[in-house]
């Protein structure tokens, strides 16, 4: 995750997980010659509580002798305009802020405080939503964009026990108790009930499944990249792929190649589930020469032997469309 001398941004919300992460990295900073910078986002959605979180993180950074960068409010426009829910928009704002900090301050890594508990919730949530195998890989410990998750093999309970044992202070976000939010309901009600009823080790099972799926996807990635370079052709709207070439592939390769192409056109795979990929495969096998599938933020067109994956926004801007 880290190399000697790395400049690392540490995302700190003020909660237990991120506070423990910051203390752990700070304890390693001298040994690994790390240059740490605290990153905090205040969405200002909880009024004085949000401002209190920011003040707490600023004071923590001062005590540890670390510089801090804060993003207050929401002047940054999320790239994904289709994101409808509040949590998704907040995540996009944080991602934009982290990327800007990486570029402006030469941060090689951004450390996030996700735990094994978060991983288990992510896997179960995606499974219930209808994600394919790639989606069940969950969160990666290290990403190509420089994100690292050092606590991903440690449960939320272990993190809090460690924080209490070491006298660390943190802030509680009361919105995490709001079961009107699906993710909170999954965390507070569904997972505990499944754990009691079916498997007391369910959290580790789900996180282990994510690790297994992630390993499988790392095997597939260079092979799919090779197919992508051979079959995908850029167009003025997005990408085109050969339908006969796609249909000759094994279904496992087809699905992964289509996900790779969709991600290339949209810039991400959020809101794309297995049913979307299967809908594109269906029109590729259709007896009709022309067909169309509308996906979140993307249109898929079949023109005889050509499949076009196009950004919906770009097509709407074309008067000839």
mmCIF file of C-alpha atoms in Angstrom:
data_model
loop_
_atom_site.group_PDB
_atom_site.id
_atom_site.type_symbol
_atom_site.label_atom_id
_atom_site.label_comp_id
_atom_site.label_asym_id
_atom_site.label_seq_id
_atom_site.Cartn_x
_atom_site.Cartn_y
_atom_site.Cartn_z
ATOM 1 C CA UNK A 1 0.000 0.000 0.000
ATOM 2 C CA UNK A 2 2.764 2.402 0.899
ATOM 3 C CA UNK A 3 6.351 2.994 -0.110
ATOM 4 C CA UNK A 4 8.969 4.842 1.906
ATOM 5 C CA UNK A 5 8.663 8.581 1.455
ATOM 6 C CA UNK A 6 5.063 8.542 0.144
ATOM 7 C CA UNK A 7 2.932 11.642 0.455
ATOM 8 C CA UNK A 8 -0.425 10.441 1.761
ATOM 9 C CA UNK A 9 -3.766 12.177 2.150
ATOM 10 C CA UNK A 10 -5.785 10.716 5.036
ATOM 11 C CA UNK A 11 -9.550 11.136 4.733
ATOM 12 C CA UNK A 12 -10.838 11.927 8.227
ATOM 13 C CA UNK A 13 -14.534 12.471 8.911
ATOM 14 C CA UNK A 14 -14.164 12.510 12.682
ATOM 15 C CA UNK A 15 -15.707 9.053 13.166
ATOM 16 C CA UNK A 16 -13.953 6.206 14.962
ATOM 17 C CA UNK A 17 -12.701 4.434 11.824
ATOM 18 C CA UNK A 18 -11.017 7.461 10.265
ATOM 19 C CA UNK A 19 -9.615 8.664 13.599
ATOM 20 C CA UNK A 20 -7.980 5.264 14.225
ATOM 21 C CA UNK A 21 -6.662 5.242 10.655
ATOM 22 C CA UNK A 22 -5.050 8.646 11.158
ATOM 23 C CA UNK A 23 -3.433 7.632 14.467
ATOM 24 C CA UNK A 24 -2.084 4.389 12.960
ATOM 25 C CA UNK A 25 -0.558 6.124 9.950
ATOM 26 C CA UNK A 26 0.830 8.860 12.174
ATOM 27 C CA UNK A 27 2.543 6.196 14.315
ATOM 28 C CA UNK A 28 4.168 4.781 11.150
ATOM 29 C CA UNK A 29 5.036 8.119 9.560
ATOM 30 C CA UNK A 30 8.517 8.446 11.052
ATOM 31 C CA UNK A 31 9.488 4.844 10.317
ATOM 32 C CA UNK A 32 8.283 5.012 6.693
ATOM 33 C CA UNK A 33 9.128 8.697 6.189
ATOM 34 C CA UNK A 34 5.529 9.411 5.204
ATOM 35 C CA UNK A 35 4.264 12.914 4.512
ATOM 36 C CA UNK A 36 0.698 12.942 5.877
ATOM 37 C CA UNK A 37 -2.000 15.493 5.073
ATOM 38 C CA UNK A 38 -5.433 15.348 6.688
ATOM 39 C CA UNK A 39 -8.388 15.685 4.289
ATOM 40 C CA UNK A 40 -11.856 16.604 5.557
ATOM 41 C CA UNK A 41 -15.134 17.286 3.754
ATOM 42 C CA UNK A 42 -17.859 19.274 5.514
ATOM 43 C CA UNK A 43 -21.049 18.865 3.482
ATOM 44 C CA UNK A 44 -22.889 21.162 5.925
ATOM 45 C CA UNK A 45 -25.922 18.895 5.896
ATOM 46 C CA UNK A 46 -26.178 18.627 9.681
ATOM 47 C CA UNK A 47 -25.747 22.293 10.548
ATOM 48 C CA UNK A 48 -23.737 22.912 13.699
ATOM 49 C CA UNK A 49 -22.942 19.170 14.007
ATOM 50 C CA UNK A 50 -21.144 19.216 10.647
ATOM 51 C CA UNK A 51 -19.211 22.316 11.669
ATOM 52 C CA UNK A 52 -18.393 20.583 14.953
ATOM 53 C CA UNK A 53 -16.946 17.635 13.023
ATOM 54 C CA UNK A 54 -14.733 19.985 11.038
ATOM 55 C CA UNK A 55 -13.527 21.781 14.173
ATOM 56 C CA UNK A 56 -12.778 18.435 15.833
ATOM 57 C CA UNK A 57 -10.727 17.190 12.849
ATOM 58 C CA UNK A 58 -8.862 20.505 12.616
ATOM 59 C CA UNK A 59 -7.926 20.283 16.296
ATOM 60 C CA UNK A 60 -6.842 16.640 15.900
ATOM 61 C CA UNK A 61 -4.594 17.568 12.976
ATOM 62 C CA UNK A 62 -3.110 20.410 15.019
ATOM 63 C CA UNK A 63 -2.391 18.108 17.968
ATOM 64 C CA UNK A 64 -0.632 15.643 15.653
ATOM 65 C CA UNK A 65 1.231 18.440 13.901
ATOM 66 C CA UNK A 66 -0.245 17.666 10.487
ATOM 67 C CA UNK A 67 -1.444 19.985 7.718
ATOM 68 C CA UNK A 68 -5.137 19.812 6.865
ATOM 69 C CA UNK A 69 -7.166 20.542 3.737
ATOM 70 C CA UNK A 70 -10.911 21.069 4.087
ATOM 71 C CA UNK A 71 -13.713 21.258 1.562
ATOM 72 C CA UNK A 72 -16.699 23.155 2.973
ATOM 73 C CA UNK A 73 -20.112 23.229 1.366
ATOM 74 C CA UNK A 74 -20.724 21.988 -2.162
ATOM 75 C CA UNK A 75 -19.302 24.417 -4.716
ATOM 76 C CA UNK A 76 -17.946 21.409 -6.630
ATOM 77 C CA UNK A 77 -20.432 20.039 -9.160
ATOM 78 C CA UNK A 78 -20.532 16.215 -9.186
ATOM 79 C CA UNK A 79 -19.558 14.735 -12.544
ATOM 80 C CA UNK A 80 -22.389 12.232 -12.430
ATOM 81 C CA UNK A 81 -25.482 14.384 -12.935
ATOM 82 C CA UNK A 82 -27.743 11.362 -12.899
ATOM 83 C CA UNK A 83 -26.925 10.544 -9.261
ATOM 84 C CA UNK A 84 -30.243 11.028 -7.535
ATOM 85 C CA UNK A 85 -29.666 10.278 -3.864
ATOM 86 C CA UNK A 86 -27.955 12.440 -1.321
ATOM 87 C CA UNK A 87 -25.348 9.886 -0.256
ATOM 88 C CA UNK A 88 -24.247 9.279 -3.839
ATOM 89 C CA UNK A 89 -23.861 12.995 -4.504
ATOM 90 C CA UNK A 90 -21.827 13.347 -1.312
ATOM 91 C CA UNK A 91 -19.541 10.514 -2.365
ATOM 92 C CA UNK A 92 -18.966 12.157 -5.743
ATOM 93 C CA UNK A 93 -18.066 15.455 -4.087
ATOM 94 C CA UNK A 94 -15.542 13.680 -1.849
ATOM 95 C CA UNK A 95 -14.022 11.872 -4.830
ATOM 96 C CA UNK A 96 -13.627 15.134 -6.727
ATOM 97 C CA UNK A 97 -12.016 16.777 -3.707
ATOM 98 C CA UNK A 98 -9.594 13.875 -3.219
ATOM 99 C CA UNK A 99 -8.565 13.940 -6.886
ATOM 100 C CA UNK A 100 -7.925 17.671 -6.723
ATOM 101 C CA UNK A 101 -5.810 17.252 -3.596
ATOM 102 C CA UNK A 102 -3.833 14.456 -5.250
ATOM 103 C CA UNK A 103 -3.075 16.619 -8.252
ATOM 104 C CA UNK A 104 -2.351 19.877 -6.438
ATOM 105 C CA UNK A 105 -0.317 18.488 -3.537
ATOM 106 C CA UNK A 106 1.345 15.467 -5.200
ATOM 107 C CA UNK A 107 -0.340 12.955 -2.911
ATOM 108 C CA UNK A 108 0.560 9.461 -4.120
ATOM 109 C CA UNK A 109 -2.062 7.782 -1.925
ATOM 110 C CA UNK A 110 -5.410 8.654 -0.377
ATOM 111 C CA UNK A 111 -6.104 6.533 2.709
ATOM 112 C CA UNK A 112 -9.735 5.697 3.521
ATOM 113 C CA UNK A 113 -11.093 4.216 6.744
ATOM 114 C CA UNK A 114 -13.338 1.478 5.319
ATOM 115 C CA UNK A 115 -13.409 -1.657 7.461
ATOM 116 C CA UNK A 116 -14.277 -5.330 6.977
ATOM 117 C CA UNK A 117 -17.755 -4.452 8.238
ATOM 118 C CA UNK A 118 -18.155 -1.874 5.463
ATOM 119 C CA UNK A 119 -16.953 -4.473 2.957
ATOM 120 C CA UNK A 120 -19.522 -7.026 4.141
ATOM 121 C CA UNK A 121 -22.312 -4.460 3.882
ATOM 122 C CA UNK A 122 -21.176 -3.464 0.391
ATOM 123 C CA UNK A 123 -21.149 -7.066 -0.854
ATOM 124 C CA UNK A 124 -24.596 -7.848 0.580
ATOM 125 C CA UNK A 125 -26.034 -4.570 -0.710
ATOM 126 C CA UNK A 126 -24.731 -5.205 -4.227
ATOM 127 C CA UNK A 127 -25.960 -8.796 -4.171
ATOM 128 C CA UNK A 128 -29.465 -7.683 -3.194
ATOM 129 C CA UNK A 129 -29.388 -5.031 -5.912
ATOM 130 C CA UNK A 130 -28.520 -7.616 -8.571
ATOM 131 C CA UNK A 131 -24.827 -6.974 -9.157
ATOM 132 C CA UNK A 132 -22.771 -9.409 -11.208
ATOM 133 C CA UNK A 133 -19.670 -11.226 -9.990
ATOM 134 C CA UNK A 134 -17.419 -8.239 -10.656
ATOM 135 C CA UNK A 135 -19.568 -6.076 -8.396
ATOM 136 C CA UNK A 136 -19.338 -8.629 -5.592
ATOM 137 C CA UNK A 137 -15.582 -7.980 -5.456
ATOM 138 C CA UNK A 138 -16.563 -5.026 -3.286
ATOM 139 C CA UNK A 139 -13.986 -2.407 -2.373
ATOM 140 C CA UNK A 140 -10.370 -2.927 -3.363
ATOM 141 C CA UNK A 141 -7.592 -2.575 -0.744
ATOM 142 C CA UNK A 142 -5.549 -0.652 -3.344
ATOM 143 C CA UNK A 143 -6.881 0.992 -6.509
ATOM 144 C CA UNK A 144 -5.196 2.157 -9.674
ATOM 145 C CA UNK A 145 -6.196 5.728 -8.836
ATOM 146 C CA UNK A 146 -4.209 5.637 -5.583
ATOM 147 C CA UNK A 147 -6.875 4.875 -2.967
ATOM 148 C CA UNK A 148 -5.817 2.580 -0.126
ATOM 149 C CA UNK A 149 -7.936 0.998 2.626
ATOM 150 C CA UNK A 150 -5.583 -0.179 5.400
ATOM 151 C CA UNK A 151 -8.431 -1.255 7.748
ATOM 152 C CA UNK A 152 -10.273 -3.434 5.244
ATOM 153 C CA UNK A 153 -9.467 -6.692 7.057
ATOM 154 C CA UNK A 154 -10.460 -5.347 10.489
ATOM 155 C CA UNK A 155 -14.039 -5.211 11.760
ATOM 156 C CA UNK A 156 -15.756 -2.050 12.955
ATOM 157 C CA UNK A 157 -15.985 -3.562 16.449
ATOM 158 C CA UNK A 158 -12.232 -4.231 16.527
ATOM 159 C CA UNK A 159 -11.507 -0.671 15.433
ATOM 160 C CA UNK A 160 -13.672 0.799 18.185
ATOM 161 C CA UNK A 161 -12.192 -1.520 20.789
ATOM 162 C CA UNK A 162 -8.705 -0.384 19.741
ATOM 163 C CA UNK A 163 -9.773 3.268 19.862
ATOM 164 C CA UNK A 164 -11.225 2.882 23.363
ATOM 165 C CA UNK A 165 -8.193 0.955 24.611
ATOM 166 C CA UNK A 166 -5.894 3.760 23.437
ATOM 167 C CA UNK A 167 -8.055 6.592 24.700
ATOM 168 C CA UNK A 168 -8.841 7.991 21.246
ATOM 169 C CA UNK A 169 -11.793 10.372 21.044
ATOM 170 C CA UNK A 170 -14.102 10.462 18.034
ATOM 171 C CA UNK A 171 -17.381 11.973 16.873
ATOM 172 C CA UNK A 172 -20.635 10.078 16.294
ATOM 173 C CA UNK A 173 -22.730 10.894 13.215
ATOM 174 C CA UNK A 174 -26.330 10.446 14.350
ATOM 175 C CA UNK A 175 -27.540 10.132 10.757
ATOM 176 C CA UNK A 176 -25.931 6.673 10.786
ATOM 177 C CA UNK A 177 -28.847 5.615 13.008
ATOM 178 C CA UNK A 178 -31.469 6.733 10.500
ATOM 179 C CA UNK A 179 -33.022 3.500 9.222
ATOM 180 C CA UNK A 180 -34.874 5.418 6.551
ATOM 181 C CA UNK A 181 -31.606 5.063 4.597
ATOM 182 C CA UNK A 182 -31.245 1.628 3.004
ATOM 183 C CA UNK A 183 -27.564 1.241 3.834
ATOM 184 C CA UNK A 184 -28.228 2.025 7.496
ATOM 185 C CA UNK A 185 -31.147 -0.402 7.591
ATOM 186 C CA UNK A 186 -28.884 -3.090 6.144
ATOM 187 C CA UNK A 187 -26.215 -2.356 8.763
ATOM 188 C CA UNK A 188 -28.485 -2.009 11.788
ATOM 189 C CA UNK A 189 -31.210 -4.569 11.094
ATOM 190 C CA UNK A 190 -30.648 -6.925 8.150
ATOM 191 C CA UNK A 191 -27.050 -8.010 8.746
ATOM 192 C CA UNK A 192 -27.443 -8.514 12.513
ATOM 193 C CA UNK A 193 -30.586 -10.586 11.936
ATOM 194 C CA UNK A 194 -28.902 -12.741 9.272
ATOM 195 C CA UNK A 195 -25.907 -13.172 11.566
ATOM 196 C CA UNK A 196 -28.098 -14.327 14.467
ATOM 197 C CA UNK A 197 -30.261 -16.586 12.310
ATOM 198 C CA UNK A 198 -27.882 -18.135 9.769
ATOM 199 C CA UNK A 199 -24.179 -17.615 10.421
ATOM 200 C CA UNK A 200 -22.448 -15.917 13.362
ATOM 201 C CA UNK A 201 -19.405 -15.448 11.098
ATOM 202 C CA UNK A 202 -21.396 -13.858 8.254
ATOM 203 C CA UNK A 203 -19.359 -10.658 8.174
ATOM 204 C CA UNK A 204 -16.138 -12.562 7.533
ATOM 205 C CA UNK A 205 -17.860 -14.806 4.984
ATOM 206 C CA UNK A 206 -19.091 -11.819 2.975
ATOM 207 C CA UNK A 207 -15.744 -10.028 3.195
ATOM 208 C CA UNK A 208 -13.985 -13.256 2.211
ATOM 209 C CA UNK A 209 -16.257 -13.610 -0.805
ATOM 210 C CA UNK A 210 -15.276 -10.096 -1.822
ATOM 211 C CA UNK A 211 -11.584 -10.982 -1.568
ATOM 212 C CA UNK A 212 -12.151 -14.117 -3.650
ATOM 213 C CA UNK A 213 -14.114 -12.225 -6.302
ATOM 214 C CA UNK A 214 -11.449 -9.525 -6.346
ATOM 215 C CA UNK A 215 -8.778 -12.135 -6.969
ATOM 216 C CA UNK A 216 -10.818 -13.583 -9.836
ATOM 217 C CA UNK A 217 -11.241 -10.155 -11.395
ATOM 218 C CA UNK A 218 -7.513 -9.444 -11.159
ATOM 219 C CA UNK A 219 -6.969 -12.614 -13.201
ATOM 220 C CA UNK A 220 -9.470 -11.500 -15.825
ATOM 221 C CA UNK A 221 -8.404 -7.857 -16.051
ATOM 222 C CA UNK A 222 -5.372 -8.144 -18.396
ATOM 223 C CA UNK A 223 -7.201 -10.658 -20.588
ATOM 224 C CA UNK A 224 -10.238 -8.399 -20.938
ATOM 225 C CA UNK A 225 -7.989 -5.421 -21.600
ATOM 226 C CA UNK A 226 -6.432 -7.307 -24.493
ATOM 227 C CA UNK A 227 -9.892 -8.089 -25.931
ATOM 228 C CA UNK A 228 -10.966 -4.486 -25.408
ATOM 229 C CA UNK A 229 -8.032 -3.123 -27.409
ATOM 230 C CA UNK A 230 -8.807 -5.578 -30.208
ATOM 231 C CA UNK A 231 -12.605 -5.239 -30.429
ATOM 232 C CA UNK A 232 -13.498 -1.748 -29.163
ATOM 233 C CA UNK A 233 -13.201 1.177 -31.592
ATOM 234 C CA UNK A 234 -13.680 4.812 -30.474
ATOM 235 C CA UNK A 235 -16.400 6.785 -32.260
ATOM 236 C CA UNK A 236 -17.643 10.348 -32.080
ATOM 237 C CA UNK A 237 -20.391 9.171 -29.709
ATOM 238 C CA UNK A 238 -18.588 6.568 -27.614
ATOM 239 C CA UNK A 239 -17.413 3.102 -28.633
ATOM 240 C CA UNK A 240 -18.324 0.529 -31.263
ATOM 241 C CA UNK A 241 -17.783 -3.208 -30.981
ATOM 242 C CA UNK A 242 -18.084 -6.001 -33.509
ATOM 243 C CA UNK A 243 -21.235 -8.015 -32.784
ATOM 244 C CA UNK A 244 -19.887 -11.212 -34.436
ATOM 245 C CA UNK A 245 -16.610 -10.801 -32.558
ATOM 246 C CA UNK A 246 -18.474 -10.298 -29.280
ATOM 247 C CA UNK A 247 -20.776 -13.256 -29.878
ATOM 248 C CA UNK A 248 -17.847 -15.601 -30.497
ATOM 249 C CA UNK A 249 -16.581 -15.037 -26.959
ATOM 250 C CA UNK A 250 -17.461 -17.096 -23.908
ATOM 251 C CA UNK A 251 -20.293 -15.430 -21.891
ATOM 252 C CA UNK A 252 -17.862 -14.762 -19.034
ATOM 253 C CA UNK A 253 -15.627 -12.777 -21.393
ATOM 254 C CA UNK A 254 -18.608 -11.054 -23.027
ATOM 255 C CA UNK A 255 -19.921 -9.735 -19.728
ATOM 256 C CA UNK A 256 -16.557 -8.455 -18.579
ATOM 257 C CA UNK A 257 -15.769 -6.898 -21.946
ATOM 258 C CA UNK A 258 -19.120 -5.102 -21.981
ATOM 259 C CA UNK A 259 -18.537 -3.810 -18.446
ATOM 260 C CA UNK A 260 -15.107 -2.580 -19.504
ATOM 261 C CA UNK A 261 -16.622 -0.809 -22.533
ATOM 262 C CA UNK A 262 -19.480 0.711 -20.525
ATOM 263 C CA UNK A 263 -16.992 2.004 -17.956
ATOM 264 C CA UNK A 264 -14.898 3.537 -20.730
ATOM 265 C CA UNK A 265 -17.879 5.408 -22.193
ATOM 266 C CA UNK A 266 -19.475 6.525 -18.910
ATOM 267 C CA UNK A 267 -16.271 6.994 -16.930
ATOM 268 C CA UNK A 268 -17.557 4.688 -14.185
ATOM 269 C CA UNK A 269 -19.829 1.691 -13.594
ATOM 270 C CA UNK A 270 -22.078 3.069 -10.873
ATOM 271 C CA UNK A 271 -25.735 1.988 -11.257
ATOM 272 C CA UNK A 272 -24.742 -0.654 -13.825
ATOM 273 C CA UNK A 273 -25.917 -4.102 -12.748
ATOM 274 C CA UNK A 274 -25.975 -7.563 -14.291
ATOM 275 C CA UNK A 275 -29.412 -7.024 -15.835
ATOM 276 C CA UNK A 276 -28.052 -4.077 -17.859
ATOM 277 C CA UNK A 277 -25.182 -6.127 -19.243
ATOM 278 C CA UNK A 278 -27.523 -9.029 -20.031
ATOM 279 C CA UNK A 279 -29.861 -6.678 -21.910
ATOM 280 C CA UNK A 280 -26.989 -5.668 -24.217
ATOM 281 C CA UNK A 281 -26.014 -9.304 -24.750
ATOM 282 C CA UNK A 282 -29.610 -10.073 -25.671
ATOM 283 C CA UNK A 283 -29.761 -7.534 -28.490
ATOM 284 C CA UNK A 284 -26.430 -8.845 -29.801
ATOM 285 C CA UNK A 285 -27.997 -12.292 -30.222
ATOM 286 C CA UNK A 286 -31.289 -10.923 -31.535
ATOM 287 C CA UNK A 287 -32.496 -11.894 -35.019
ATOM 288 C CA UNK A 288 -33.391 -8.247 -35.638
ATOM 289 C CA UNK A 289 -30.791 -6.142 -37.412
ATOM 290 C CA UNK A 290 -31.624 -3.060 -35.347
ATOM 291 C CA UNK A 291 -32.269 -2.854 -31.618
ATOM 292 C CA UNK A 292 -31.665 -0.545 -28.699
ATOM 293 C CA UNK A 293 -31.249 -0.710 -24.927
ATOM 294 C CA UNK A 294 -31.322 2.365 -22.666
ATOM 295 C CA UNK A 295 -29.081 2.133 -19.604
ATOM 296 C CA UNK A 296 -28.380 4.700 -16.866
ATOM 297 C CA UNK A 297 -26.396 7.393 -18.666
ATOM 298 C CA UNK A 298 -25.819 5.281 -21.762
ATOM 299 C CA UNK A 299 -27.557 4.040 -24.927
ATOM 300 C CA UNK A 300 -26.672 0.746 -26.600
ATOM 301 C CA UNK A 301 -27.557 0.419 -30.305
ATOM 302 C CA UNK A 302 -27.282 -2.654 -32.492
ATOM 303 C CA UNK A 303 -26.816 -1.916 -36.216
ATOM 304 C CA UNK A 304 -26.507 -5.345 -37.832
ATOM 305 C CA UNK A 305 -22.869 -6.318 -37.143
ATOM 306 C CA UNK A 306 -22.015 -3.228 -35.047
ATOM 307 C CA UNK A 307 -22.812 -2.432 -31.425
ATOM 308 C CA UNK A 308 -22.628 1.256 -30.461
ATOM 309 C CA UNK A 309 -22.293 2.264 -26.816
ATOM 310 C CA UNK A 310 -22.957 5.985 -26.621
ATOM 311 C CA UNK A 311 -23.266 8.610 -23.934
ATOM 312 C CA UNK A 312 -26.916 9.602 -23.706
ATOM 313 C CA UNK A 313 -26.031 13.258 -23.180
ATOM 314 C CA UNK A 314 -23.889 13.339 -26.308
ATOM 315 C CA UNK A 315 -26.674 11.842 -28.423
ATOM 316 C CA UNK A 316 -29.220 14.349 -27.122
ATOM 317 C CA UNK A 317 -26.924 17.193 -28.127
ATOM 318 C CA UNK A 318 -26.727 15.904 -31.710
ATOM 319 C CA UNK A 319 -29.525 17.485 -33.771
ATOM 320 C CA UNK A 320 -29.226 14.719 -36.334
ATOM 321 C CA UNK A 321 -29.990 12.081 -33.730
#
